[in-house]
Amino acid sequence: TGGSVWEVDCRVVGPQERIVSLYDLSERVSVAKSHADFVANASHELRTPLANVIGYCETLLNPKAGGDEAVRNRFLGTIRHEAQRMQALISDLMSLSRIEAVKHEAPSESVDMVALAHEVAGEFRGGAPVSVRANCTSAVIAGDRGQLSQVLRNLIDNARKYGRPEGLVEVSVEAASTGWVLVTVRDEGEGIPPEHLPRVTERFYRADTSRSRAAGGTGLGLSIVKHIVERHRGRFDIESRQGVGTTASLMLPLRTVD
Ligand code: ADP
């Protein structure tokens, strides 16, 4: 059948008897393939900035080319930018592997999503302002505080990166009587074209590659968000209308509400 991988085992158990076993290996093969793709993508993402760093260093070391101070400074600025890209990528790769390592452990800290939204929004200064609104004074979930901060940081960072300059970025926290808290991060940017929307949580998938790279994006932010939300038994969704904006939302099970 399409894309399936089977292993067939046939054992002779008597003159007229055979035991034929069929093993479906499709899932194991597809996991191995996705690991191999991931390593290939990560290597490619690191190799490009590294090649740029080496290229610019070689130019600077060339006695004929390294004289003009303005040019030297420009090249050094590019080397720093490329090194920062690699640093961001390594930091996201380490986050993914830490999340993977604890994915079967239920998170147990009491985390107030209202306080956390204010705290993380307050980290962003300059550029588009981030506002926070909530329909309750606290909404406590059983969570991993560090990971939930990272979710909010990644979503607010995207809203500012891809939003309109000085456009609205709003974080909203709404606790519902159904026992869930809904956290949304909304921007007024260009939005994500519908054909890209279903794939933006895949590792290294970018809707607008040049814009993401220029803004220092690694292509891993939303896949980190999705993994963390899944570990919290929650749901992640992203909606977007071109020319209007994007809303990323998470639903998480509540512990208590005030
Ligand atoms: P990146 O590091 O490239 O921002 P993400 O995984 O965070 O990676 O997002 C994947 C892609 O989804 C981005 O490259 C961008 O094209 C698109 N995207 C994410 N958030 C937004 C948003 N708020 N507005 C428009 N596009 C977005």
CSV table of C-alpha atoms and ligand atoms in Angstrom, one decimal:
chain,number,residue,atom,x,y,z
A,1,THR,CA,0.0,0.0,0.0
A,2,GLY,CA,1.1,3.6,-0.5
A,3,GLY,CA,4.1,4.5,1.6
A,4,SER,CA,3.8,1.4,3.9
A,5,VAL,CA,6.9,-0.7,4.8
A,6,TRP,CA,6.3,-4.3,5.9
A,7,GLU,CA,8.6,-7.0,7.1
A,8,VAL,CA,7.5,-10.6,6.3
A,9,ASP,CA,8.6,-13.5,8.5
A,10,CYS,CA,7.8,-17.1,7.5
A,11,ARG,CA,8.5,-20.0,9.9
A,12,VAL,CA,8.1,-23.7,9.1
A,13,VAL,CA,6.4,-25.3,12.0
A,14,GLY,CA,5.4,-28.7,10.5
A,15,PRO,CA,5.3,-30.5,7.1
A,16,GLN,CA,2.2,-28.7,6.1
A,17,GLU,CA,2.2,-25.7,8.5
A,18,ARG,CA,3.8,-22.3,8.2
A,19,ILE,CA,3.5,-19.3,10.4
A,20,VAL,CA,3.6,-16.1,8.3
A,21,SER,CA,4.0,-12.9,10.3
A,22,LEU,CA,3.6,-9.5,8.9
A,23,TYR,CA,5.1,-6.5,10.7
A,24,ASP,CA,4.1,-3.0,9.8
A,25,LEU,CA,7.4,-1.0,10.1
A,26,SER,CA,5.9,2.2,8.5
A,27,GLU,CA,6.0,4.2,11.7
A,28,ARG,CA,9.5,3.2,12.7
A,29,VAL,CA,10.7,4.0,9.2
A,30,SER,CA,9.0,7.4,9.1
A,31,VAL,CA,10.4,8.4,12.6
A,32,ALA,CA,13.9,7.4,11.4
A,33,LYS,CA,13.3,9.5,8.2
A,34,SER,CA,12.1,12.5,10.1
A,35,HIS,CA,15.1,12.3,12.4
A,36,ALA,CA,17.4,12.1,9.5
A,37,ASP,CA,15.6,15.1,7.8
A,38,PHE,CA,15.9,17.1,11.0
A,39,VAL,CA,19.7,16.5,11.3
A,40,ALA,CA,20.1,17.4,7.6
A,41,ASN,CA,18.1,20.6,8.0
A,42,ALA,CA,19.9,21.6,11.2
A,43,SER,CA,23.3,21.0,9.6
A,44,HIS,CA,22.3,23.0,6.6
A,45,GLU,CA,21.0,25.9,8.7
A,46,LEU,CA,24.3,26.0,10.6
A,47,ARG,CA,26.5,25.6,7.6
A,48,THR,CA,25.3,28.7,5.8
A,49,PRO,CA,26.2,31.3,8.5
A,50,LEU,CA,29.4,29.4,9.2
A,51,ALA,CA,30.4,29.6,5.6
A,52,ASN,CA,29.7,33.4,5.7
A,53,VAL,CA,31.8,33.8,8.8
A,54,ILE,CA,34.7,31.9,7.3
A,55,GLY,CA,34.4,33.9,4.0
A,56,TYR,CA,34.4,37.3,5.7
A,57,CYS,CA,37.3,36.3,8.0
A,58,GLU,CA,39.4,35.3,5.0
A,59,THR,CA,38.7,38.6,3.3
A,60,LEU,CA,39.7,40.5,6.4
A,61,LEU,CA,42.9,38.4,6.7
A,62,ASN,CA,43.8,39.2,3.2
A,63,PRO,CA,46.5,42.0,3.4
A,64,LYS,CA,45.2,43.6,0.2
A,65,ALA,CA,41.6,43.8,1.3
A,66,GLY,CA,41.7,44.6,5.0
A,67,GLY,CA,42.9,48.2,4.9
A,68,ASP,CA,39.7,50.4,4.9
A,69,GLU,CA,38.4,50.7,8.5
A,70,ALA,CA,34.8,51.3,7.4
A,71,VAL,CA,34.8,48.1,5.3
A,72,ARG,CA,36.5,46.2,8.1
A,73,ASN,CA,33.8,47.3,10.6
A,74,ARG,CA,31.0,46.4,8.1
A,75,PHE,CA,32.5,42.9,7.7
A,76,LEU,CA,32.9,42.5,11.5
A,77,GLY,CA,29.3,43.5,11.9
A,78,THR,CA,28.2,40.8,9.4
A,79,ILE,CA,30.4,38.2,11.2
A,80,ARG,CA,28.7,39.1,14.5
A,81,HIS,CA,25.2,38.9,12.9
A,82,GLU,CA,26.0,35.4,11.5
A,83,ALA,CA,27.4,34.2,14.8
A,84,GLN,CA,24.3,35.5,16.6
A,85,ARG,CA,22.2,33.5,14.1
A,86,MET,CA,24.1,30.3,15.0
A,87,GLN,CA,23.8,31.1,18.7
A,88,ALA,CA,20.0,31.5,18.4
A,89,LEU,CA,19.8,28.2,16.4
A,90,ILE,CA,21.8,26.3,18.9
A,91,SER,CA,19.8,27.7,21.8
A,92,ASP,CA,16.5,26.6,20.0
A,93,LEU,CA,18.0,23.1,19.3
A,94,MET,CA,18.9,22.7,22.9
A,95,SER,CA,15.4,23.8,24.0
A,96,LEU,CA,13.8,21.2,21.7
A,97,SER,CA,16.1,18.5,23.1
A,98,ARG,CA,15.3,19.5,26.7
A,99,ILE,CA,11.5,19.5,25.9
A,100,GLU,CA,11.9,16.0,24.3
A,101,ALA,CA,13.7,14.7,27.3
A,102,VAL,CA,10.9,15.6,29.7
A,103,LYS,CA,7.9,15.1,27.4
A,104,HIS,CA,6.5,12.1,29.4
A,105,GLU,CA,6.7,13.9,32.8
A,106,ALA,CA,3.6,15.8,33.7
A,107,PRO,CA,4.5,19.4,34.6
A,108,SER,CA,3.6,20.2,38.2
A,109,GLU,CA,4.4,23.8,39.2
A,110,SER,CA,1.5,26.1,39.9
A,111,VAL,CA,1.8,28.8,37.2
A,112,ASP,CA,-0.5,31.8,37.1
A,113,MET,CA,-1.0,32.6,33.4
A,114,VAL,CA,-2.2,36.2,34.1
A,115,ALA,CA,1.0,37.0,36.1
A,116,LEU,CA,3.2,35.2,33.6
A,117,ALA,CA,1.6,37.1,30.6
A,118,HIS,CA,2.4,40.5,32.3
A,119,GLU,CA,5.9,39.4,33.2
A,120,VAL,CA,6.9,38.2,29.7
A,121,ALA,CA,5.2,41.1,28.0
A,122,GLY,CA,7.2,43.4,30.2
A,123,GLU,CA,10.5,41.9,28.9
A,124,PHE,CA,9.8,43.5,25.4
A,125,ARG,CA,10.9,47.1,25.2
A,126,GLY,CA,11.1,49.4,22.2
A,127,GLY,CA,9.2,48.7,18.9
A,128,ALA,CA,5.6,47.7,18.9
A,129,PRO,CA,4.1,47.9,22.4
A,130,VAL,CA,2.7,44.8,24.0
A,131,SER,CA,-0.6,45.1,25.9
A,132,VAL,CA,-2.1,42.4,28.2
A,133,ARG,CA,-5.8,42.0,29.1
A,134,ALA,CA,-7.4,39.3,31.2
A,135,ASN,CA,-11.0,38.4,32.4
A,136,CYS,CA,-9.7,37.3,35.8
A,137,THR,CA,-7.0,38.3,38.3
A,138,SER,CA,-5.3,34.9,38.2
A,139,ALA,CA,-5.6,31.6,36.2
A,140,VAL,CA,-3.5,28.9,37.7
A,141,ILE,CA,-2.5,25.8,35.7
A,142,ALA,CA,-0.2,22.8,36.5
A,143,GLY,CA,2.8,23.7,34.3
A,144,ASP,CA,6.4,24.2,33.7
A,145,ARG,CA,7.1,27.9,34.3
A,146,GLY,CA,10.2,28.1,32.2
A,147,GLN,CA,8.6,26.4,29.3
A,148,LEU,CA,5.4,28.4,29.5
A,149,SER,CA,7.4,31.6,29.5
A,150,GLN,CA,9.2,30.4,26.4
A,151,VAL,CA,5.8,29.8,24.7
A,152,LEU,CA,4.7,33.4,25.4
A,153,ARG,CA,8.1,34.8,24.5
A,154,ASN,CA,8.1,33.0,21.1
A,155,LEU,CA,4.6,34.1,20.2
A,156,ILE,CA,5.1,37.7,21.3
A,157,ASP,CA,8.4,37.8,19.4
A,158,ASN,CA,6.7,36.6,16.2
A,159,ALA,CA,3.9,39.1,16.6
A,160,ARG,CA,6.5,41.9,16.8
A,161,LYS,CA,8.7,40.5,14.1
A,162,TYR,CA,5.9,39.9,11.6
A,163,GLY,CA,3.5,42.6,12.8
A,164,ARG,CA,3.2,46.2,11.5
A,165,PRO,CA,5.9,48.5,13.0
A,166,GLU,CA,4.1,50.2,15.9
A,167,GLY,CA,1.0,48.0,15.2
A,168,LEU,CA,-0.9,46.4,18.0
A,169,VAL,CA,0.4,43.3,19.8
A,170,GLU,CA,-2.2,42.1,22.3
A,171,VAL,CA,-1.9,39.2,24.8
A,172,SER,CA,-5.3,38.1,26.2
A,173,VAL,CA,-5.9,35.6,29.0
A,174,GLU,CA,-9.4,34.3,29.5
A,175,ALA,CA,-10.4,31.7,32.0
A,176,ALA,CA,-13.6,29.8,31.2
A,177,SER,CA,-16.0,27.9,33.4
A,178,THR,CA,-15.3,24.8,31.3
A,179,GLY,CA,-12.0,24.4,33.2
A,180,TRP,CA,-9.8,25.8,30.4
A,181,VAL,CA,-7.8,29.0,30.0
A,182,LEU,CA,-7.4,30.5,26.6
A,183,VAL,CA,-4.3,32.6,26.0
A,184,THR,CA,-4.1,34.4,22.7
A,185,VAL,CA,-1.4,36.6,21.1
A,186,ARG,CA,-2.7,38.8,18.3
A,187,ASP,CA,-0.9,41.1,15.9
A,188,GLU,CA,-1.9,43.4,13.0
A,189,GLY,CA,0.7,42.2,10.5
A,190,GLU,CA,0.5,41.0,6.9
A,191,GLY,CA,-0.7,37.6,8.1
A,192,ILE,CA,0.3,34.1,6.9
A,193,PRO,CA,-0.9,33.0,3.4
A,194,PRO,CA,-3.4,30.1,3.8
A,195,GLU,CA,-1.3,27.6,1.9
A,196,HIS,CA,1.5,28.0,4.5
A,197,LEU,CA,-0.7,28.1,7.6
A,198,PRO,CA,-1.0,24.3,8.1
A,199,ARG,CA,2.8,23.9,8.1
A,200,VAL,CA,4.1,26.7,10.2
A,201,THR,CA,4.5,24.5,13.3
A,202,GLU,CA,6.8,22.1,11.4
A,203,ARG,CA,10.5,22.4,12.3
A,204,PHE,CA,12.4,24.8,10.0
A,205,TYR,CA,9.2,25.7,8.0
A,206,ARG,CA,9.0,29.4,7.1
A,207,ALA,CA,6.3,31.1,5.3
A,208,ASP,CA,8.6,34.0,4.3
A,209,THR,CA,12.2,32.7,4.4
A,210,SER,CA,14.0,35.9,3.7
A,211,ARG,CA,11.9,37.9,6.2
A,212,SER,CA,12.4,35.3,8.9
A,213,ARG,CA,16.2,35.1,8.4
A,214,ALA,CA,16.5,38.9,8.3
A,215,ALA,CA,14.6,39.1,11.6
A,216,GLY,CA,16.9,36.5,13.2
A,217,GLY,CA,14.3,33.7,13.0
A,218,THR,CA,15.4,30.1,13.3
A,219,GLY,CA,12.3,28.5,11.9
A,220,LEU,CA,11.9,26.5,15.2
A,221,GLY,CA,9.9,29.0,17.4
A,222,LEU,CA,6.4,27.6,16.6
A,223,SER,CA,7.5,23.9,16.7
A,224,ILE,CA,8.9,24.6,20.2
A,225,VAL,CA,5.5,26.2,21.2
A,226,LYS,CA,3.5,23.2,19.9
A,227,HIS,CA,5.7,20.7,21.7
A,228,ILE,CA,5.4,22.6,25.0
A,229,VAL,CA,1.6,23.0,24.7
A,230,GLU,CA,1.3,19.3,24.0
A,231,ARG,CA,3.3,18.4,27.1
A,232,HIS,CA,0.8,20.5,29.1
A,233,ARG,CA,-2.1,18.5,27.5
A,234,GLY,CA,-3.3,21.7,25.8
A,235,ARG,CA,-4.1,22.7,22.2
A,236,PHE,CA,-2.3,25.2,20.0
A,237,ASP,CA,-3.9,26.9,17.0
A,238,ILE,CA,-3.0,29.7,14.7
A,239,GLU,CA,-5.4,31.7,12.6
A,240,SER,CA,-4.4,34.4,10.1
A,241,ARG,CA,-6.1,36.7,7.6
A,242,GLN,CA,-3.9,38.3,5.0
A,243,GLY,CA,-3.6,42.0,5.4
A,244,VAL,CA,-5.5,41.9,8.8
A,245,GLY,CA,-3.2,40.0,11.2
A,246,THR,CA,-2.5,36.7,13.0
A,247,THR,CA,-3.8,35.3,16.2
A,248,ALA,CA,-2.0,32.4,17.9
A,249,SER,CA,-4.0,30.7,20.7
A,250,LEU,CA,-3.4,28.1,23.3
A,251,MET,CA,-6.0,26.3,25.5
A,252,LEU,CA,-4.6,24.9,28.7
A,253,PRO,CA,-6.4,22.9,31.5
A,254,LEU,CA,-6.9,25.1,34.6
A,255,ARG,CA,-6.1,24.2,38.2
A,256,THR,CA,-7.8,27.2,39.9
A,257,VAL,CA,-9.3,30.6,38.9
A,258,ASP,CA,-9.8,33.9,40.8
B,1,ADP,P1,10.8,31.9,12.8
B,1,ADP,O1,12.0,31.7,13.6
B,1,ADP,O2,11.1,31.9,11.3
B,1,ADP,O3,10.0,33.1,13.1
B,1,ADP,P2,8.6,30.2,13.7
B,1,ADP,O4,8.5,28.7,13.9
B,1,ADP,O5,8.4,31.0,14.9
B,1,ADP,O6,9.9,30.5,13.0
B,1,ADP,O7,7.5,30.6,12.6
B,1,ADP,C1,7.4,29.9,11.4
B,1,ADP,C2,7.0,30.8,10.3
B,1,ADP,O8,5.6,31.2,10.4
B,1,ADP,C3,7.8,32.1,10.2
B,1,ADP,O9,9.0,32.0,9.5
B,1,ADP,C4,6.8,33.1,9.6
B,1,ADP,O10,6.9,33.0,8.1
B,1,ADP,C5,5.4,32.6,10.0
B,1,ADP,N1,4.9,33.3,11.2
B,1,ADP,C6,4.9,33.0,12.5
B,1,ADP,N2,4.2,33.9,13.2
B,1,ADP,C7,3.8,34.8,12.4
B,1,ADP,C8,3.0,36.0,12.6
B,1,ADP,N3,2.6,36.4,13.8
B,1,ADP,N4,2.7,36.7,11.4
B,1,ADP,C9,3.1,36.3,10.2
B,1,ADP,N5,3.8,35.2,10.0
B,1,ADP,C10,4.2,34.5,11.0
